[in-house]
PDB file of C-alpha atoms in Angstrom:
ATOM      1  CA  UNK G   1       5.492 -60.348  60.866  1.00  0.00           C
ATOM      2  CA  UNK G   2       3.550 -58.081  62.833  1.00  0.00           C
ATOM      3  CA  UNK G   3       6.560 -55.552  62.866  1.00  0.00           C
ATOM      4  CA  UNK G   4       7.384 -55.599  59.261  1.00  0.00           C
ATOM      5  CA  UNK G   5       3.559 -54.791  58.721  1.00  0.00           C
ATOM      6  CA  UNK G   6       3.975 -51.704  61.268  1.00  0.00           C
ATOM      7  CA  UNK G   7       7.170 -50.882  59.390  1.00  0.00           C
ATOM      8  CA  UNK G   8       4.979 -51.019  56.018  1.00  0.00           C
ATOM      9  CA  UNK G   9       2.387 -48.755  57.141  1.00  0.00           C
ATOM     10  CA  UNK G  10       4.946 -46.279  58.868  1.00  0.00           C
ATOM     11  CA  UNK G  11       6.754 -45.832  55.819  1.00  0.00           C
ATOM     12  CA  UNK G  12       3.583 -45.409  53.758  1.00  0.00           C
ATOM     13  CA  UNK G  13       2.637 -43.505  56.160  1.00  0.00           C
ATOM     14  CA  UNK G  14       5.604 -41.263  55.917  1.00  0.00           C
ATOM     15  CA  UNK G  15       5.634 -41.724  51.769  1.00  0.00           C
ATOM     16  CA  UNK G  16       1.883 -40.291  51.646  1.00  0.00           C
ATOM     17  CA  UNK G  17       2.815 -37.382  54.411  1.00  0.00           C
ATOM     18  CA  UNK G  18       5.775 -36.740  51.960  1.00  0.00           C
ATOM     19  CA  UNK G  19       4.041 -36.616  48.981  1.00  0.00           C
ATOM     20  CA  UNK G  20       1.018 -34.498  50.526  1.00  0.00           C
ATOM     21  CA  UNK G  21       3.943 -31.656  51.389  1.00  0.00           C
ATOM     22  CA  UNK G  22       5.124 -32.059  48.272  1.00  0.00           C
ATOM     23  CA  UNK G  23       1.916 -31.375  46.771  1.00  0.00           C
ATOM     24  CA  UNK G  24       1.445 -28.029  49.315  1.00  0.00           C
ATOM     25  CA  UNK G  25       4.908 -26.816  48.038  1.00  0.00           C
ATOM     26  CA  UNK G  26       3.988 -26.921  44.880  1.00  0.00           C
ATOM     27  CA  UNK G  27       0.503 -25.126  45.459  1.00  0.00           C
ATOM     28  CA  UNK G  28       2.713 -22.793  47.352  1.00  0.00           C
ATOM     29  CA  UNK G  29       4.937 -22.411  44.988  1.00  0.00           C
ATOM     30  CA  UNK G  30       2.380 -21.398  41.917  1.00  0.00           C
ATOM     31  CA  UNK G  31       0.970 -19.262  44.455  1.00  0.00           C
ATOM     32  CA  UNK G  32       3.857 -17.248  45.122  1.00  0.00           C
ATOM     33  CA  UNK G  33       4.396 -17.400  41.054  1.00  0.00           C
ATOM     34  CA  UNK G  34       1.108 -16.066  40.610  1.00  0.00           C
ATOM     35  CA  UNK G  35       1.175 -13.618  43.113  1.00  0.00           C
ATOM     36  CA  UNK G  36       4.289 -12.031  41.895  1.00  0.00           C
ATOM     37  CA  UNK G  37       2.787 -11.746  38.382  1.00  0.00           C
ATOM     38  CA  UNK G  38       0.206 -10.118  39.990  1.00  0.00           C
ATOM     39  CA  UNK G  39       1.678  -8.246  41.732  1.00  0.00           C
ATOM     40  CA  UNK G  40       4.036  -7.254  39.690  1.00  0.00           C
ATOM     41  CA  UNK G  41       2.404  -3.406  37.807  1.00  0.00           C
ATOM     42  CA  UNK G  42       4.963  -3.002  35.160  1.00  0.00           C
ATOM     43  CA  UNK G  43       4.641  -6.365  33.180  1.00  0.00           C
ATOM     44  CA  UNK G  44       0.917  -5.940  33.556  1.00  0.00           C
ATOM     45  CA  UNK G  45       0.892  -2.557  32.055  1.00  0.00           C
ATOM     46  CA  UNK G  46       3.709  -3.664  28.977  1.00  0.00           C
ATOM     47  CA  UNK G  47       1.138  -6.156  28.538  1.00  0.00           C
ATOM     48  CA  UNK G  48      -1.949  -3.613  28.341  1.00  0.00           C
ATOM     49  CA  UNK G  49       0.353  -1.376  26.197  1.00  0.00           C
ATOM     50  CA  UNK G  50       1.361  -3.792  23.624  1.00  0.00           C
ATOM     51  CA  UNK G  51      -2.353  -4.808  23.203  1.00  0.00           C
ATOM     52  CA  UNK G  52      -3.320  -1.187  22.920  1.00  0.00           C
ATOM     53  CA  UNK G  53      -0.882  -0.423  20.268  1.00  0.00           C
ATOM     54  CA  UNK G  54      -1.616  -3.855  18.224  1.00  0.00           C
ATOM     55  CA  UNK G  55      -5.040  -2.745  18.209  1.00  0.00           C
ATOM     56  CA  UNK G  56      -3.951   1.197  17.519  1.00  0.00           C
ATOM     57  CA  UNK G  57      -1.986  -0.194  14.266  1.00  0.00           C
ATOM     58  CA  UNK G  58      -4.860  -2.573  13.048  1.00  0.00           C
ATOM     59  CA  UNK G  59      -7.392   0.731  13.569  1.00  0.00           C
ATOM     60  CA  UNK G  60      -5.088   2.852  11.753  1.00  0.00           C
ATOM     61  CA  UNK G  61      -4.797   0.427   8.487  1.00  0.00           C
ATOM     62  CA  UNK G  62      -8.612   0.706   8.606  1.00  0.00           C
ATOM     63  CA  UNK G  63      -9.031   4.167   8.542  1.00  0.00           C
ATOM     64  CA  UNK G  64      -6.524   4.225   5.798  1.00  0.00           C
ATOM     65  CA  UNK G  65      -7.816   1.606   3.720  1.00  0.00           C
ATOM     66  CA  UNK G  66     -11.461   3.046   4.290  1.00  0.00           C
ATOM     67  CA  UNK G  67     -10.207   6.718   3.136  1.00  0.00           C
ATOM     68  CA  UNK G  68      -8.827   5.222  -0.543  1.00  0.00           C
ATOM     69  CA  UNK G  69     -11.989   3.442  -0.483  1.00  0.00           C
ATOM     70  CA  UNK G  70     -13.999   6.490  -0.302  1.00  0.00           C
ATOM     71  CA  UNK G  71     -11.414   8.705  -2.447  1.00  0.00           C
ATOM     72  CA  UNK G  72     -11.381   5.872  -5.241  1.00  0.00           C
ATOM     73  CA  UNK G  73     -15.742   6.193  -5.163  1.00  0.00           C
ATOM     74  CA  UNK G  74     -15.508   9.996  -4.697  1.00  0.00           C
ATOM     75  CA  UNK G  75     -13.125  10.185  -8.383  1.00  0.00           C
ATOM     76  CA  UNK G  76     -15.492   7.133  -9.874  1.00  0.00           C
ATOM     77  CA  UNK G  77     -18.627   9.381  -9.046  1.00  0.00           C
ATOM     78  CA  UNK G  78     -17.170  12.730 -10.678  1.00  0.00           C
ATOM     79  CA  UNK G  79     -16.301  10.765 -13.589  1.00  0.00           C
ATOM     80  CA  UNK G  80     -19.511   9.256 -14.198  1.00  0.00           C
ATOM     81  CA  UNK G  81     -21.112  12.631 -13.397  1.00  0.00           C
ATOM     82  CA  UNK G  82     -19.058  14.176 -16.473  1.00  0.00           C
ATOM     83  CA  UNK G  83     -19.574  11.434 -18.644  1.00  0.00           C
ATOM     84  CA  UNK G  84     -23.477  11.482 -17.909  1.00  0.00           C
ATOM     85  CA  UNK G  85     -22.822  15.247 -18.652  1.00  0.00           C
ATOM     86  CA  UNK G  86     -20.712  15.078 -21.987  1.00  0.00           C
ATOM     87  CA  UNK G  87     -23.311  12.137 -23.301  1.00  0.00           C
ATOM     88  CA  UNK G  88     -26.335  12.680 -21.251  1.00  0.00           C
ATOM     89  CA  UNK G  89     -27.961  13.609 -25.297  1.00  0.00           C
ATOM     90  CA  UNK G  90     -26.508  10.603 -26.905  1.00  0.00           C
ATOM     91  CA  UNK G  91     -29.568   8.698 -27.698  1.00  0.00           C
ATOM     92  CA  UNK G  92     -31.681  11.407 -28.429  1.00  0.00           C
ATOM     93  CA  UNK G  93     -29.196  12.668 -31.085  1.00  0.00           C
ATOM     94  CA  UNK G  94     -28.704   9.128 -32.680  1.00  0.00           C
ATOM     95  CA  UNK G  95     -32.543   9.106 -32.794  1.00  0.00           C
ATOM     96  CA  UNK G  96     -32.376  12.735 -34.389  1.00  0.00           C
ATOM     97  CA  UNK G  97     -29.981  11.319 -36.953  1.00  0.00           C
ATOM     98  CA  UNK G  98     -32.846   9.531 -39.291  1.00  0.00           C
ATOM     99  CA  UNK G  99     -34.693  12.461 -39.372  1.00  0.00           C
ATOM    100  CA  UNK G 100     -31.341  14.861 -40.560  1.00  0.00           C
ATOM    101  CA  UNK G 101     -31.062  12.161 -43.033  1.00  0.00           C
ATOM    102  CA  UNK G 102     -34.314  12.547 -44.401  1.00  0.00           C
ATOM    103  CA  UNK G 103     -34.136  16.126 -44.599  1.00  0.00           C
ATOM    104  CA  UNK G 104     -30.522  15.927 -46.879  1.00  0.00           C
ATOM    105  CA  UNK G 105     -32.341  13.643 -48.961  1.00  0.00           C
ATOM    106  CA  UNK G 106     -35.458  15.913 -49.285  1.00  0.00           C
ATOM    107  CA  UNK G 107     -33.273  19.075 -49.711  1.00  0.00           C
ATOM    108  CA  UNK G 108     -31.010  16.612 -52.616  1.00  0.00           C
ATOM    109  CA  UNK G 109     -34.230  15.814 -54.295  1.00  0.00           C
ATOM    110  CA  UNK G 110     -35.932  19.232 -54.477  1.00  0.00           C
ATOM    111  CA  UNK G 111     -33.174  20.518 -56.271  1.00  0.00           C
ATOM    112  CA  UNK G 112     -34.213  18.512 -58.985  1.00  0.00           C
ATOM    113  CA  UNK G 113     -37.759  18.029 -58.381  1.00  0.00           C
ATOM    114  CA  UNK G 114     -40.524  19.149 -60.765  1.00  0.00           C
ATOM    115  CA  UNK G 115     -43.705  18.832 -58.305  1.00  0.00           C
ATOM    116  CA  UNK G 116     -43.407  21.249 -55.611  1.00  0.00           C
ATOM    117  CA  UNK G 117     -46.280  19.084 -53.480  1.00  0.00           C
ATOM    118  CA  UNK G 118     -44.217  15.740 -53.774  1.00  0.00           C
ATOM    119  CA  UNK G 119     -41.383  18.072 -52.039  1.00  0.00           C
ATOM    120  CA  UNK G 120     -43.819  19.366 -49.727  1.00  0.00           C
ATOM    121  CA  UNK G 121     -45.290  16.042 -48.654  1.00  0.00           C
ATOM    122  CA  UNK G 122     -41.754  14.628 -48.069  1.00  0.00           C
ATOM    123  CA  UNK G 123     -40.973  17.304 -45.825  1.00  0.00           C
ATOM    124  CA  UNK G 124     -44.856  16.534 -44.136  1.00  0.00           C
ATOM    125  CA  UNK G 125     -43.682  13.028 -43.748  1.00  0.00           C
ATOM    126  CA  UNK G 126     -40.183  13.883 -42.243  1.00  0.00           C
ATOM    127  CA  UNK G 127     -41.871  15.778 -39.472  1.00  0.00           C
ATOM    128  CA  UNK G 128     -44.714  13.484 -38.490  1.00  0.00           C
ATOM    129  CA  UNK G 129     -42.090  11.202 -37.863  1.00  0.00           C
ATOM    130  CA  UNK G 130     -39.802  13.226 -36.006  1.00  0.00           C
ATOM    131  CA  UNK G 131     -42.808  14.448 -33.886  1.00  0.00           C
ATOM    132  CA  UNK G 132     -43.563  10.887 -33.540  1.00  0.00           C
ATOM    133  CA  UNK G 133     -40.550   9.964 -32.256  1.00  0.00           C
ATOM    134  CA  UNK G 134     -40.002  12.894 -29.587  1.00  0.00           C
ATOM    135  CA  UNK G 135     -43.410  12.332 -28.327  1.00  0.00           C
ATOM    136  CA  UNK G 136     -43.306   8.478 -27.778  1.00  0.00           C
ATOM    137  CA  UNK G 137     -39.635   8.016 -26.588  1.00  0.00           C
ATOM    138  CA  UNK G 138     -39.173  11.158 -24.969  1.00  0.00           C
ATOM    139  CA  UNK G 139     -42.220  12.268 -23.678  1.00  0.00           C
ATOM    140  CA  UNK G 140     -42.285  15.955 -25.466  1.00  0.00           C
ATOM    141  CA  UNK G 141     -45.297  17.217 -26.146  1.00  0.00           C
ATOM    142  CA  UNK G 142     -46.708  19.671 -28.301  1.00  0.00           C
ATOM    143  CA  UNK G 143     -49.569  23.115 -27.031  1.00  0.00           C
ATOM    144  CA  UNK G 144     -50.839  25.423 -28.025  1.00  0.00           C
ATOM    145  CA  UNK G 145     -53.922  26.061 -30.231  1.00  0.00           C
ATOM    146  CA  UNK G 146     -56.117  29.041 -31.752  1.00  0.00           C
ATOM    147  CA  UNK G 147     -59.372  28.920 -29.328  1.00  0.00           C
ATOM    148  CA  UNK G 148     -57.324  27.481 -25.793  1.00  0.00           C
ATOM    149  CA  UNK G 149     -58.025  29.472 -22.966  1.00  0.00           C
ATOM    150  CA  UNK G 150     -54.988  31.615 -22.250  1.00  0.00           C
ATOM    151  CA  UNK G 151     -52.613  30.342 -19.376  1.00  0.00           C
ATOM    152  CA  UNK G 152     -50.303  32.363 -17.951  1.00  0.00           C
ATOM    153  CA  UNK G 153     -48.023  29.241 -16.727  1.00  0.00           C
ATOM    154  CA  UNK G 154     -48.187  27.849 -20.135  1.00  0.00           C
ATOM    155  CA  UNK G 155     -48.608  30.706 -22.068  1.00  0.00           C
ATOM    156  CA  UNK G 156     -46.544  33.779 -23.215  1.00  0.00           C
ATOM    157  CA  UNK G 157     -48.631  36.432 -24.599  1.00  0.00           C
ATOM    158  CA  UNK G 158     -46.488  38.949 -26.825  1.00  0.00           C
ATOM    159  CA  UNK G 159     -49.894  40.553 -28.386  1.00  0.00           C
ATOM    160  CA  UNK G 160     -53.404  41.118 -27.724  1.00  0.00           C
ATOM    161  CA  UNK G 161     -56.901  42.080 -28.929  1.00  0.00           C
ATOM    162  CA  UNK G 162     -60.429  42.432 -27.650  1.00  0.00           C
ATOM    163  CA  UNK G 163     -63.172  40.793 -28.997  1.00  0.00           C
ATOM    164  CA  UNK G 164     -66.593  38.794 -28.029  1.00  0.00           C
ATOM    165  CA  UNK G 165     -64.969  36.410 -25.370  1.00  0.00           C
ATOM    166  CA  UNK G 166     -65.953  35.523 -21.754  1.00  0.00           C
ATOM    167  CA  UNK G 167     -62.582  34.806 -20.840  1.00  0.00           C
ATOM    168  CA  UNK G 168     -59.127  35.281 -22.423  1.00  0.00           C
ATOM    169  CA  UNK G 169     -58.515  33.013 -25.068  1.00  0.00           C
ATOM    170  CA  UNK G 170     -55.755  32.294 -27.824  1.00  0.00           C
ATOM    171  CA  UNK G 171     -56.310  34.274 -30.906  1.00  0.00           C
ATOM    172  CA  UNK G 172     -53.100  32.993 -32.559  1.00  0.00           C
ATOM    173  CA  UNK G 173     -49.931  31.027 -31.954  1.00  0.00           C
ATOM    174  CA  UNK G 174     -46.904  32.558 -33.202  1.00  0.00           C
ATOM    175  CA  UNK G 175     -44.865  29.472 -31.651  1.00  0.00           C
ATOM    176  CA  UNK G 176     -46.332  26.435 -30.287  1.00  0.00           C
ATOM    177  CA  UNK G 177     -45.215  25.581 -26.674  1.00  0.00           C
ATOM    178  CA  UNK G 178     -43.501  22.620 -25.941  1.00  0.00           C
ATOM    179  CA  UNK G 179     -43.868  19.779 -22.284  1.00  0.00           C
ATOM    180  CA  UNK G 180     -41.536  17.169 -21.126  1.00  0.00           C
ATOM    181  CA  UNK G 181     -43.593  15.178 -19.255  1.00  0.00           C
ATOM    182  CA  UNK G 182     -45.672  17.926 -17.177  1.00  0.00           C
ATOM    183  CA  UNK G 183     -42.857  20.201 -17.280  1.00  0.00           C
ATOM    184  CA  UNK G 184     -43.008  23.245 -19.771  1.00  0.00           C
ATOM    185  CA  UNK G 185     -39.506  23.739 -21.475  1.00  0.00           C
ATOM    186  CA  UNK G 186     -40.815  26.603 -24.061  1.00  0.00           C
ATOM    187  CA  UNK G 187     -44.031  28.379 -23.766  1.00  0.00           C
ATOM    188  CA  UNK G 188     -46.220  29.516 -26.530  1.00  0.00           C
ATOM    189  CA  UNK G 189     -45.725  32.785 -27.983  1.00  0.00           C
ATOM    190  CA  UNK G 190     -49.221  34.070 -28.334  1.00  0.00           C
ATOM    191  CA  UNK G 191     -51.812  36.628 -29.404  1.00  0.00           C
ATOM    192  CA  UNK G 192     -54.696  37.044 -26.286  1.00  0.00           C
ATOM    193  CA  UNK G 193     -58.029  37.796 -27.346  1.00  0.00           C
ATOM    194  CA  UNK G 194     -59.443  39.608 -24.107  1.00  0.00           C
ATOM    195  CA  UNK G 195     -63.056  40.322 -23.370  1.00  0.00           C
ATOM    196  CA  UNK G 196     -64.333  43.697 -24.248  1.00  0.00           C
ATOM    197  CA  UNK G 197     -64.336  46.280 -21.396  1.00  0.00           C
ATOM    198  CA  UNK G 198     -68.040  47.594 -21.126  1.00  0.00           C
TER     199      UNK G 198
END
């Protein structure tokens, strides 16, 4: 008994010897494997050089699809910039339509009217509400007045006079001077009344 025990443990002995080369081989082996991959420059740099062009490809469809982007906004902006150009004046001219109206009706009835002042006050009417309008949807304003003191910014004198003033002041208002906001878009055409000289 004793010997086929000794025999036992010999061969297992031999089995786990056997399997503990096997497993160095092995070890071996994937280290030679990886070692030649590694060492090996040429697949490394196919490698590096098929990544690099991947990428390349995928940076070039970018730019491309980033330069329609920007050529389809740059052709949207012009367009919008002409059509805010050709109908920048839309509403204000379908706001200045009631008042043309009015004035083909006024001009229709005094051709047969018989009171000059219910002519006149139609015509009154038509205005206050056209000056109406401009002033409280488009911020225009009306200056300009007989007695103002006399602006240069504001004001464009085209006559003058002396007379018993301190400083220069309007003496008349050939055409009234027009704001947007604070911004003068016409300025009144006026006579200056200047202090004498002594």
């Amino acid at each position: 008994m004793s010997d086929e025990m000794e025999k036992e443990t010999a061969e297992q002995q031999e089995n786990q010897q056997s399997a503990d080369q096997n497993v160095e081989q092995a070890a071996e082996n994937q280290e030679d494997a990886e070692s030649v991959e590694e060492k090996d420059p040429v697949t490394v740099l196919e490698e590096k050089v098929a990544a690099l062009e991947k990428e390349n490809a995928e940076l070039k469809d970018q730019i491309l699809r980033r330069a329609a982007e920007f050529d389809n906004y740059r052709k949207r902006m012009i367009q919008e910039k002409q059509d805010a150009f050709d109908y920048g004046n839309a509403t204000l001219l379908k706001d200045l339509l009631e008042s043309l109206d009015n004035f083909d009706r006024a001009l229709e009835s005094s051709s047969t009217a018989t009171d000059v002042k219910s002519v006149c006050d139609g015509i009154s009417m038509i205005n206050k509400s056209l000056v109406s309008m401009l002033e409280n949807k488009y911020n225009l304003s009306a200056y300009g007045a007989e007695g103002d003191i006399f602006n240069p910014d504001e004001h464009e004198a085209i006559a003058r006079s002396e007379g018993d003033v301190d400083e220069p002041k309007l003496k008349a208002v050939y055409l009234k001077g027009y704001k947007l906001k604070d911004k003068v878009i016409r300025h009144a055409k006026v006579m200056v009344e200047m202090p004498k000289e002594s």
